[in-house]
Coordinates of C-alpha atoms in Angstrom, one line a residue:
X160 CA 2.4 28.7 44.9
X161 CA -0.4 27.0 43.1
X162 CA 0.0 29.6 40.4
X163 CA 3.7 28.8 40.0
X164 CA 3.0 25.1 39.6
X165 CA 0.3 25.8 37.1
X166 CA 2.7 28.1 35.1
X167 CA 5.4 25.4 35.0
X168 CA 2.8 22.8 33.9
X169 CA 1.7 25.1 31.0
X170 CA 5.3 25.8 30.0
X171 CA 6.1 22.0 30.0
X172 CA 2.9 21.3 28.0
X173 CA 3.7 24.1 25.6
X174 CA 7.2 22.8 25.0
X175 CA 5.9 19.3 24.5
X176 CA 3.3 20.5 22.0
X177 CA 5.9 22.6 20.2
X178 CA 8.3 19.7 19.9
X179 CA 5.5 17.4 18.7
X180 CA 4.3 19.9 16.1
X181 CA 7.8 20.7 15.0
X182 CA 8.8 17.1 14.6
X183 CA 5.6 16.2 12.9
X184 CA 5.9 19.2 10.5
X185 CA 9.6 18.4 9.8
X186 CA 8.7 14.7 9.1
X187 CA 5.8 15.7 6.8
X188 CA 8.0 18.0 4.8
X189 CA 11.1 15.7 4.8
X190 CA 9.0 12.7 3.7
X191 CA 7.2 14.8 1.0
X192 CA 3.9 14.2 2.7
X193 CA 1.9 16.5 0.4
X194 CA 2.8 14.3 -2.5
X195 CA 0.9 11.4 -1.0
X196 CA -2.3 13.4 -1.1
X197 CA -2.3 13.3 -4.9
X198 CA -2.5 10.5 -7.5
X199 CA 1.0 10.9 -8.9
X200 CA 2.6 7.4 -9.0
X201 CA 6.0 9.1 -8.5
X202 CA 5.0 9.7 -4.9
X203 CA 5.1 5.9 -4.3
X204 CA 8.8 6.0 -5.2
X205 CA 9.6 8.6 -2.6
X206 CA 10.6 5.7 -0.5
X207 CA 13.5 3.8 -2.3
X208 CA 12.1 0.4 -1.4
X209 CA 9.3 1.1 -3.9
X210 CA 11.5 2.0 -6.8
X211 CA 11.4 -1.5 -8.3
X212 CA 7.5 -1.4 -8.2
X213 CA 7.4 2.1 -9.7
X214 CA 9.8 1.2 -12.5
X215 CA 7.9 -1.9 -13.2
X216 CA 4.6 0.0 -13.4
X217 CA 6.2 2.5 -15.8
X218 CA 7.1 -0.4 -18.1
X219 CA 3.9 -2.3 -17.8
X220 CA 0.8 -2.2 -19.9
X221 CA -1.2 -0.8 -16.9
X222 CA 1.0 2.4 -17.2
X223 CA -1.4 3.8 -19.9
X224 CA -4.6 3.0 -18.0
X225 CA -4.1 2.9 -14.2
X226 CA -2.1 4.7 -11.5
X227 CA -1.1 3.1 -8.2
X228 CA -4.2 4.4 -6.5
X229 CA -6.5 2.7 -9.0
X230 CA -5.2 -0.7 -8.0
X231 CA -4.1 -0.2 -4.4
X232 CA -6.7 2.1 -2.8
X233 CA -10.5 1.5 -2.6
X234 CA -12.9 3.9 -4.3
X235 CA -14.3 6.8 -2.3
X236 CA -12.5 9.7 -0.7
X237 CA -12.6 8.4 2.9
X238 CA -11.7 4.8 2.2
X239 CA -9.0 5.9 -0.2
X240 CA -7.2 8.3 2.2
X241 CA -7.8 5.9 5.2
X242 CA -6.0 3.2 3.2
X243 CA -3.3 5.6 2.2
X244 CA -2.8 6.7 5.8
X245 CA -2.6 3.1 7.0
X246 CA -0.2 2.2 4.2
X247 CA 1.9 5.3 4.9
X248 CA 2.1 4.5 8.6
X249 CA 3.2 0.9 8.0
X250 CA 5.6 1.8 5.2
X251 CA 7.2 4.3 7.5
X252 CA 7.3 1.8 10.3
X253 CA 8.9 -1.0 8.3
X254 CA 11.3 1.4 6.5
X255 CA 12.4 3.0 9.7
X256 CA 12.9 -0.3 11.5
X257 CA 14.4 -2.0 8.4
X258 CA 12.0 -4.9 8.9
X259 CA 10.2 -4.8 5.5
X260 CA 10.1 -8.1 3.7
X261 CA 12.1 -8.5 0.5
X262 CA 10.5 -8.6 -2.0
X263 CA 7.8 -6.3 -0.4
X264 CA 4.4 -7.8 -0.3
X265 CA 0.8 -6.7 0.0
X266 CA -0.9 -6.9 3.4
X267 CA -4.1 -9.0 3.4
X268 CA -6.4 -6.0 3.4
X269 CA -4.5 -4.4 0.5
X270 CA -4.7 -7.7 -1.4
X271 CA -8.5 -7.5 -1.1
X272 CA -8.4 -3.9 -2.4
X273 CA -6.3 -5.0 -5.4
X274 CA -8.4 -8.1 -6.1
X275 CA -11.6 -5.8 -6.2
X276 CA -9.7 -3.5 -8.6
X277 CA -8.8 -6.4 -10.9
X278 CA -12.4 -7.6 -10.9
X279 CA -13.8 -4.1 -11.5
X280 CA -11.7 -3.5 -14.6
X281 CA -11.6 -7.0 -15.9
X282 CA -15.0 -8.3 -14.8
X283 CA -16.1 -10.0 -18.0
X284 CA -12.8 -11.9 -18.2
X285 CA -12.9 -13.0 -14.6
X286 CA -16.5 -14.1 -15.0
X287 CA -15.6 -16.2 -18.0
X288 CA -12.7 -17.7 -16.2
X289 CA -14.7 -18.5 -13.1
X290 CA -17.6 -20.1 -15.0
X291 CA -17.3 -23.9 -15.2
X292 CA -16.1 -25.8 -17.1
X293 CA -13.5 -23.4 -18.3
X294 CA -12.5 -22.4 -14.7
X295 CA -8.9 -22.6 -13.5
X296 CA -8.1 -26.2 -12.8
X297 CA -5.5 -25.4 -10.2
X298 CA -8.1 -23.9 -7.8
X299 CA -9.2 -26.5 -5.3
X300 CA -12.9 -26.9 -4.6
X301 CA -13.9 -24.4 -2.0
X302 CA -10.9 -22.2 -2.7
X303 CA -11.6 -18.7 -3.9
X304 CA -10.0 -17.8 -7.2
X305 CA -7.8 -14.8 -6.7
X306 CA -6.3 -12.9 -9.7
X307 CA -2.9 -12.3 -7.9
X308 CA -2.4 -16.1 -7.4
X309 CA -1.4 -16.4 -11.0
X310 CA -1.0 -12.8 -12.1
X311 CA 1.2 -11.6 -9.3
X312 CA 3.5 -9.4 -11.4
X313 CA 0.8 -7.6 -13.4
X314 CA 1.5 -3.9 -13.2
X315 CA 5.0 -4.4 -12.0
X316 CA 8.2 -6.1 -13.2
X317 CA 8.1 -9.8 -13.9
X318 CA 9.3 -11.6 -10.9
X319 CA 8.5 -8.7 -8.5
X320 CA 5.8 -11.0 -7.0
X321 CA 6.8 -14.4 -5.7
X322 CA 4.0 -17.0 -6.4
X323 CA 5.0 -19.1 -3.4
X324 CA 4.9 -16.2 -1.0
X325 CA 1.6 -15.0 -2.5
X326 CA 0.0 -18.4 -2.1
X327 CA 1.2 -18.5 1.6
X328 CA -0.3 -15.1 2.3
X329 CA -3.6 -15.9 0.6
X330 CA -3.9 -19.0 2.8
X331 CA -3.4 -17.0 6.0

């Protein structure tokens, strides 16, 4: 009798594991999961809500010098893929539930990654701007200067970033 219960338990666990692996594999293939393991910007447009950002990048000056991962993932293998995994999860969640904001916006952690990327590539310009007395007049004392506050559409189509929304998110 104990053996029959154990057998049923193993069968149920085997079926549950098979369903989980099958659904996970199907989702990975259907969502072109392997493409996200590379640096090809076209992978970002797998999801149609990113088409505007992808098209904007293709037409921008950054097209010749940077890919999506250069600006939206931190350096280093583990931080890069941890960020990609997190972004992939949240993109899937928002896309599946239809709750993504329009226009789409960076999450605070991704905003920091992008800010560091701006400063890495444009460090001398940023330093010159932040050095008084030439610093940006619109930045209040004690407020950190952030590149995306004013340059929110760099790398994407003009108007893809909404300055009012970006200021709200930076203040959060």
